[in-house]
Amino acid sequence: MALPEDTGFDFLHMELVASLSSRENDEAIPLTVSKVEHMGYSAGYRIVERLNRDFPRFKDELDIMKFICKEFWTSLFGKQIDVLRTNHQCVYVLHDNRFRHLRKISSSNQYMDSSPKFLSYTCGLVRGALANFGVTSLVTPEVTQLPACKFHVQIQKG
Amino acid sequence: MEARMDGCCIMSPSCGPSFTQGLARPTKDRTYSQVPSAELMTLTYGALVTQMLKDYEKPEEVNKQLDRMGYNIGVRIIEDFLARTGAGRCNDFKETADRLQSAFKMYMNASPSVTSWSPGGDEFSLVLENNPLTEFVELPEEYGSLKYCNLLCGVIRGACEMVQLDVQASISQDQLKGDSTTEIRVRFIKRLEDAIPPGED
């Protein structure tokens, strides 16, 4: 069973996702995927500020990515990213085999269609964290087989 | 939730050794600043309120939406709470207040005190000395009518409704507006009867 203080966040996240599926609530302005992603961005930007306080400067992109996969992921989701792949040309793929927000949904593919919504906030978190390191990126989610998922990180060289 | 350290990242072979635990850094003993997940909640909530202020423009409307979202969380979180604590029914409203107090401790690491009981015993206040939700928050002047923590009121209302209590919760004091504490006033309205299925009466 998850720690109770983690549960609080889980419920809040659930409610965010629920607001994404536009319900017929009166005159409510629906949250959209991009808004939720942006919320993740601003939270990620701030979190990483706190988290990397005691770290020496990272020497390159890969180093930053490792930090995201290990410390960042551990502090947010209680585990590390399981697999990190890269083509050394600005594309990184982060595999999480038991992603926290998908864990409680299903292990079958019944809810495949509605599961990407559960990743947009986290995409924002990653993008925001990278932005704070001065790395502009594009993060897209992919659900392969619940509860496993991938985050594709495309670094933008500007 | 235990942090399992057995998942090692497999890098493509050309980039040196794959890393498992501990990088070649002096901070192997994990003394770096861990961000507790309560903070993740605080920041997420802050981002949510910010977004809503952009969307709705009227703080009163934001209050309403936060309450609605809180209600939705409340009707779910009560299940979690009952499963964790194994608590049974409350016999009186005093007991309800204690339960709410322990729920705050559990989910938010906050320890509110229960004070200011009304003479009739149907109204009390939860007083938060420090409110985790408002940890990094400053409220600009123009949002004077925003009840930043209104989500909590919704949560209390939703959770109580699921155990047949109709209550009203509202923020009566707010640290963000210069009060010394954050105070949530909870008022008992009525006990909800179990609905009788149609055709059974």
Coordinates of C-alpha atoms in Angstrom, one line a residue:
Chain A
M1 CA 0.0 0.0 0.0
A2 CA 1.3 3.4 -0.9
L3 CA 2.2 5.9 1.7
P4 CA -0.8 8.0 2.7
E5 CA 1.0 11.3 1.8
D6 CA 1.6 9.9 -1.6
T7 CA -2.0 9.0 -1.9
G8 CA -3.0 12.6 -1.6
F9 CA -1.1 13.4 -4.8
D10 CA -2.5 10.4 -6.5
F11 CA -6.0 11.6 -5.9
L12 CA -5.2 15.1 -7.0
H13 CA -3.7 13.7 -10.2
M14 CA -6.7 11.5 -10.7
E15 CA -9.0 14.6 -10.5
L16 CA -6.8 16.4 -13.0
V17 CA -7.2 13.6 -15.4
A18 CA -10.9 13.4 -14.8
S19 CA -11.2 17.1 -15.7
L20 CA -9.6 16.3 -19.0
S21 CA -12.4 14.1 -20.1
S22 CA -14.8 17.0 -20.7
R23 CA -17.8 16.3 -18.7
E24 CA -21.0 18.2 -19.1
N25 CA -20.3 20.4 -16.2
D26 CA -22.1 23.7 -16.4
E27 CA -20.1 26.5 -18.0
A28 CA -16.9 25.0 -16.7
I29 CA -13.9 25.7 -18.9
P30 CA -12.4 22.3 -19.5
L31 CA -8.8 21.6 -18.7
T32 CA -7.1 20.5 -21.9
V33 CA -4.2 18.2 -22.3
S34 CA -1.9 21.1 -23.1
K35 CA -3.0 22.9 -20.0
V36 CA -2.3 19.9 -17.8
E37 CA 1.0 19.4 -19.5
H38 CA 1.8 23.1 -18.8
M39 CA 1.0 22.6 -15.1
G40 CA 3.4 19.7 -15.1
Y41 CA 6.0 21.9 -16.7
S42 CA 5.8 24.6 -14.0
A43 CA 5.8 22.0 -11.2
G44 CA 8.7 20.1 -12.7
Y45 CA 10.7 23.3 -13.2
R46 CA 10.4 24.1 -9.5
I47 CA 10.9 20.7 -8.2
V48 CA 14.2 20.2 -9.9
E49 CA 15.4 23.5 -8.6
R50 CA 15.1 22.0 -5.1
L51 CA 16.4 18.6 -6.0
N52 CA 19.7 19.4 -7.7
R53 CA 20.8 21.8 -5.1
D54 CA 23.6 19.5 -3.9
F55 CA 24.7 18.2 -7.2
P56 CA 27.7 19.4 -9.0
R57 CA 27.2 20.8 -12.5
F58 CA 26.3 18.2 -15.0
K59 CA 28.7 17.8 -17.8
D60 CA 26.5 16.9 -20.6
E61 CA 23.0 16.0 -21.7
L62 CA 23.4 12.3 -20.9
D63 CA 24.3 13.2 -17.4
I64 CA 21.2 15.3 -17.1
M65 CA 19.1 12.5 -18.4
K66 CA 20.6 10.1 -15.9
F67 CA 19.7 12.5 -13.2
I68 CA 16.1 12.6 -14.4
C69 CA 15.9 8.8 -14.6
K70 CA 17.3 8.3 -11.1
E71 CA 17.0 11.0 -8.6
F72 CA 14.2 12.9 -10.1
W73 CA 12.1 9.8 -10.8
T74 CA 12.9 8.3 -7.4
S75 CA 11.8 11.4 -5.6
L76 CA 8.5 11.6 -7.5
F77 CA 7.5 8.1 -8.1
G78 CA 9.5 6.1 -5.6
K79 CA 11.4 4.1 -8.2
Q80 CA 13.9 4.7 -11.0
I81 CA 13.2 4.6 -14.7
D82 CA 13.7 1.0 -15.7
V83 CA 15.4 1.5 -19.0
L84 CA 16.9 4.5 -20.7
R85 CA 17.7 4.3 -24.4
T86 CA 19.2 6.9 -26.6
N87 CA 20.3 7.2 -30.2
H88 CA 22.9 9.8 -29.3
Q89 CA 21.2 12.2 -31.6
C90 CA 19.0 14.1 -29.2
V91 CA 16.4 11.3 -28.8
Y92 CA 16.0 9.6 -25.4
V93 CA 13.4 7.0 -24.5
L94 CA 12.5 6.4 -20.9
H95 CA 10.8 3.2 -20.1
D96 CA 8.9 2.8 -16.9
N97 CA 7.6 -0.8 -16.5
R98 CA 5.3 0.0 -13.6
F99 CA 4.3 3.6 -13.9
R100 CA 2.7 4.9 -10.8
H101 CA -0.3 6.5 -12.4
L102 CA -1.1 3.4 -14.5
R103 CA -0.4 0.8 -11.8
K104 CA -3.8 0.9 -10.3
I105 CA -5.7 0.9 -13.6
S106 CA -5.2 -2.4 -15.2
S107 CA -2.7 -4.9 -16.5
S108 CA -4.8 -5.7 -19.5
N109 CA -5.4 -3.6 -22.5
Q110 CA -9.0 -2.8 -21.7
Y111 CA -8.3 0.9 -20.9
M112 CA -5.6 1.4 -23.5
D113 CA -7.5 4.2 -25.2
S114 CA -8.0 6.4 -22.1
S115 CA -4.6 5.8 -20.6
P116 CA -2.4 8.4 -22.4
K117 CA -4.3 11.1 -20.5
F118 CA -2.6 9.8 -17.3
L119 CA 0.8 10.6 -18.7
S120 CA 0.5 14.2 -19.9
Y121 CA 1.1 15.7 -16.5
T122 CA 4.3 13.7 -16.1
C123 CA 5.4 14.7 -19.6
G124 CA 5.2 18.2 -18.4
L125 CA 7.2 17.4 -15.3
V126 CA 10.0 16.0 -17.4
R127 CA 9.9 18.9 -19.9
G128 CA 9.9 21.4 -17.0
A129 CA 12.8 19.7 -15.3
L130 CA 14.9 19.7 -18.5
A131 CA 14.0 23.3 -19.1
N132 CA 15.5 24.3 -15.8
F133 CA 18.7 22.6 -16.9
G134 CA 18.6 24.8 -20.0
V135 CA 17.5 22.0 -22.3
T136 CA 14.5 22.6 -24.5
S137 CA 12.7 19.4 -25.3
L138 CA 9.6 17.8 -26.6
V139 CA 8.2 15.0 -24.5
T140 CA 5.6 12.6 -25.8
P141 CA 4.0 9.7 -24.0
E142 CA 3.4 6.2 -25.3
V143 CA 1.6 3.4 -23.6
T144 CA 2.8 0.1 -24.7
Q145 CA 1.1 -2.4 -22.4
L146 CA -0.4 -1.3 -19.1
P147 CA 1.1 -0.5 -16.6
A148 CA 4.3 0.0 -18.7
C149 CA 4.8 3.2 -20.6
K150 CA 7.5 5.1 -22.4
F151 CA 8.4 8.8 -22.6
H152 CA 10.0 9.9 -25.7
V153 CA 12.2 12.9 -25.1
Q154 CA 13.3 14.8 -28.2
I155 CA 15.9 17.5 -27.4
Q156 CA 15.6 20.6 -29.5
K157 CA 18.8 22.2 -30.5
G158 CA 18.1 25.9 -30.9
Chain B
M1 CA 5.9 2.3 -1.5
E2 CA 9.5 1.0 -1.4
A3 CA 12.1 2.3 -3.8
R4 CA 13.4 -0.7 -5.4
M5 CA 16.9 -0.3 -6.7
D6 CA 17.1 -3.3 -8.9
G7 CA 16.0 -1.8 -12.2
C8 CA 19.1 -0.8 -13.9
C9 CA 19.1 1.4 -16.9
I10 CA 20.3 -0.4 -20.0
M11 CA 22.0 2.1 -22.1
S12 CA 23.0 1.3 -25.7
P13 CA 26.4 -0.4 -25.6
S14 CA 28.5 2.4 -27.0
C15 CA 28.0 4.8 -24.1
G16 CA 30.2 3.2 -21.5
P17 CA 29.1 1.1 -18.5
S18 CA 25.4 0.9 -17.7
F19 CA 24.7 2.4 -14.3
T20 CA 23.0 0.7 -11.5
Q21 CA 23.1 2.2 -8.1
G22 CA 25.1 5.1 -7.1
L23 CA 26.9 7.2 -9.7
A24 CA 30.5 8.2 -9.3
R25 CA 29.4 11.1 -7.1
P26 CA 30.3 12.0 -3.5
T27 CA 26.6 11.9 -2.7
K28 CA 26.1 8.1 -2.6
D29 CA 24.6 8.1 0.8
R30 CA 21.6 10.0 -0.5
T31 CA 22.1 13.1 1.5
Y32 CA 21.0 15.3 -1.2
S33 CA 17.8 17.2 -0.8
Q34 CA 15.0 14.8 -1.3
V35 CA 11.8 16.4 -2.4
P36 CA 9.1 14.9 -0.4
S37 CA 6.0 13.9 -2.3
A38 CA 3.9 16.3 -0.2
E39 CA 5.8 19.0 -2.1
L40 CA 4.8 17.5 -5.4
M41 CA 1.3 17.9 -4.3
T42 CA 1.8 21.4 -3.2
L43 CA 3.3 22.4 -6.5
T44 CA 0.7 20.5 -8.5
Y45 CA -2.0 22.3 -6.6
G46 CA -0.4 25.6 -7.1
A47 CA -0.1 25.0 -10.8
L48 CA -3.8 24.0 -10.9
V49 CA -5.0 27.1 -9.1
T50 CA -2.8 29.3 -11.3
Q51 CA -4.3 27.7 -14.4
M52 CA -7.8 28.1 -13.1
L53 CA -7.3 31.8 -12.4
K54 CA -6.2 32.2 -16.0
D55 CA -9.2 30.3 -17.2
Y56 CA -12.0 31.7 -15.2
E57 CA -10.7 35.2 -14.3
K58 CA -13.2 35.5 -11.5
P59 CA -11.8 34.2 -8.2
E60 CA -15.3 33.3 -7.0
E61 CA -15.6 30.9 -9.9
V62 CA -12.3 29.4 -9.1
N63 CA -13.4 28.8 -5.5
K64 CA -16.4 27.0 -6.9
Q65 CA -14.4 24.8 -9.2
L66 CA -11.9 24.0 -6.5
D67 CA -14.7 22.9 -4.2
R68 CA -16.1 20.7 -6.9
M69 CA -12.8 19.0 -7.5
G70 CA -12.3 18.6 -3.8
Y71 CA -15.7 17.0 -3.5
N72 CA -14.8 14.5 -6.2
I73 CA -11.5 13.7 -4.4
G74 CA -13.4 13.4 -1.1
V75 CA -15.9 10.8 -2.2
R76 CA -12.9 8.6 -3.2
I77 CA -10.4 9.3 -0.5
I78 CA -12.9 8.3 2.2
E79 CA -12.6 4.7 0.9
D80 CA -8.8 4.9 1.2
F81 CA -9.1 6.3 4.7
L82 CA -11.5 3.7 6.0
A83 CA -9.4 0.9 4.5
R84 CA -6.3 2.3 6.1
T85 CA -7.7 3.0 9.5
G86 CA -10.4 0.3 9.8
A87 CA -12.5 2.9 11.6
G88 CA -16.1 2.2 12.1
R89 CA -19.1 4.6 12.3
C90 CA -18.9 7.7 14.4
N91 CA -21.3 8.0 17.3
D92 CA -21.2 11.7 17.5
F93 CA -19.8 14.8 15.8
K94 CA -16.9 15.0 18.2
E95 CA -15.6 11.7 16.9
T96 CA -16.0 12.9 13.4
A97 CA -13.8 15.9 14.2
D98 CA -11.1 13.5 15.5
R99 CA -11.3 11.5 12.4
L100 CA -10.9 14.5 10.2
Q101 CA -7.9 15.6 12.3
S102 CA -6.2 12.2 11.8
A103 CA -7.0 12.3 8.1
F104 CA -5.2 15.6 7.8
K105 CA -2.2 14.1 9.6
M106 CA -2.2 11.1 7.3
Y107 CA -2.7 12.7 3.9
M108 CA -1.1 16.1 4.3
N109 CA 1.3 15.8 7.2
A110 CA -0.5 18.6 8.8
S111 CA -1.7 18.5 12.4
P112 CA -4.8 20.7 12.7
S113 CA -6.2 21.4 16.2
V114 CA -9.9 21.1 16.7
T115 CA -11.3 24.1 18.5
S116 CA -14.1 26.6 18.8
W117 CA -17.0 24.1 19.4
S118 CA -20.4 25.7 19.1
P119 CA -22.5 25.3 22.2
G120 CA -24.8 22.9 20.4
G121 CA -21.8 20.7 19.4
D122 CA -22.7 20.9 15.7
E123 CA -19.9 23.2 14.6
F124 CA -16.1 23.2 15.1
S125 CA -13.0 24.6 13.5
L126 CA -9.9 22.9 12.2
V127 CA -7.0 25.2 12.8
L128 CA -3.9 24.7 10.8
E129 CA -0.8 26.4 12.2
N130 CA 1.1 25.7 9.0
N131 CA -0.6 24.6 5.9
P132 CA 1.3 22.4 3.5
L133 CA -0.7 23.5 0.5
T134 CA 0.3 27.1 0.9
E135 CA 4.0 26.5 1.6
F136 CA 5.4 28.5 -1.4
V137 CA 2.4 30.7 -2.0
E138 CA 2.0 34.4 -2.1
L139 CA -1.4 35.8 -2.9
P140 CA -1.5 39.0 -5.0
E141 CA -3.8 41.8 -3.9
E142 CA -6.2 41.5 -6.7
Y143 CA -7.1 37.9 -5.7
G144 CA -8.5 39.0 -2.4
S145 CA -11.6 36.9 -2.8
L146 CA -9.8 33.7 -3.8
K147 CA -10.0 31.0 -1.2
Y148 CA -6.8 29.2 -2.1
C149 CA -7.4 26.1 0.0
N150 CA -11.0 25.7 -1.0
L151 CA -10.2 22.2 -2.3
L152 CA -9.9 21.0 1.3
C153 CA -13.5 22.1 2.0
G154 CA -14.7 20.1 -0.9
V155 CA -12.8 17.1 0.3
I156 CA -14.3 17.3 3.7
R157 CA -17.8 17.7 2.3
G158 CA -17.4 14.8 -0.1
A159 CA -15.9 12.5 2.4
C160 CA -18.5 13.1 5.0
E161 CA -21.3 12.7 2.5
M162 CA -20.1 9.2 1.8
V163 CA -20.6 8.3 5.5
Q164 CA -24.1 9.8 5.6
L165 CA -23.1 13.2 7.0
D166 CA -24.2 16.4 5.4
V167 CA -21.8 19.0 6.4
Q168 CA -20.8 22.5 5.3
A169 CA -17.1 23.4 5.3
S170 CA -15.7 26.8 4.6
I171 CA -12.4 28.7 5.1
S172 CA -13.0 31.2 7.8
Q173 CA -9.4 32.4 8.3
D174 CA -6.6 32.3 5.8
Q175 CA -2.9 32.7 6.4
L176 CA -2.5 34.0 2.9
K177 CA -4.6 37.0 3.8
G178 CA -2.6 37.9 6.8
D179 CA -4.4 35.8 9.5
S180 CA -2.2 33.9 11.9
T181 CA -3.6 30.5 11.1
T182 CA -5.7 28.8 8.5
E183 CA -9.1 27.9 9.9
I184 CA -11.7 25.6 8.3
R185 CA -15.1 25.9 9.8
V186 CA -17.1 22.6 9.7
R187 CA -20.8 22.7 10.4
F188 CA -23.1 19.7 10.7
I189 CA -26.3 20.1 8.8
K190 CA -28.1 16.8 8.9
R191 CA -27.7 13.1 8.8
L192 CA -28.4 11.6 5.4
E193 CA -30.7 8.7 5.3
D194 CA -29.9 5.6 3.3
A195 CA -31.9 5.9 0.2
I196 CA -34.7 3.4 0.0
P197 CA -34.8 1.7 -3.4
P198 CA -37.9 2.7 -5.4
G199 CA -40.9 0.5 -4.9
E200 CA -39.7 -0.8 -1.6
D201 CA -41.8 1.5 0.7

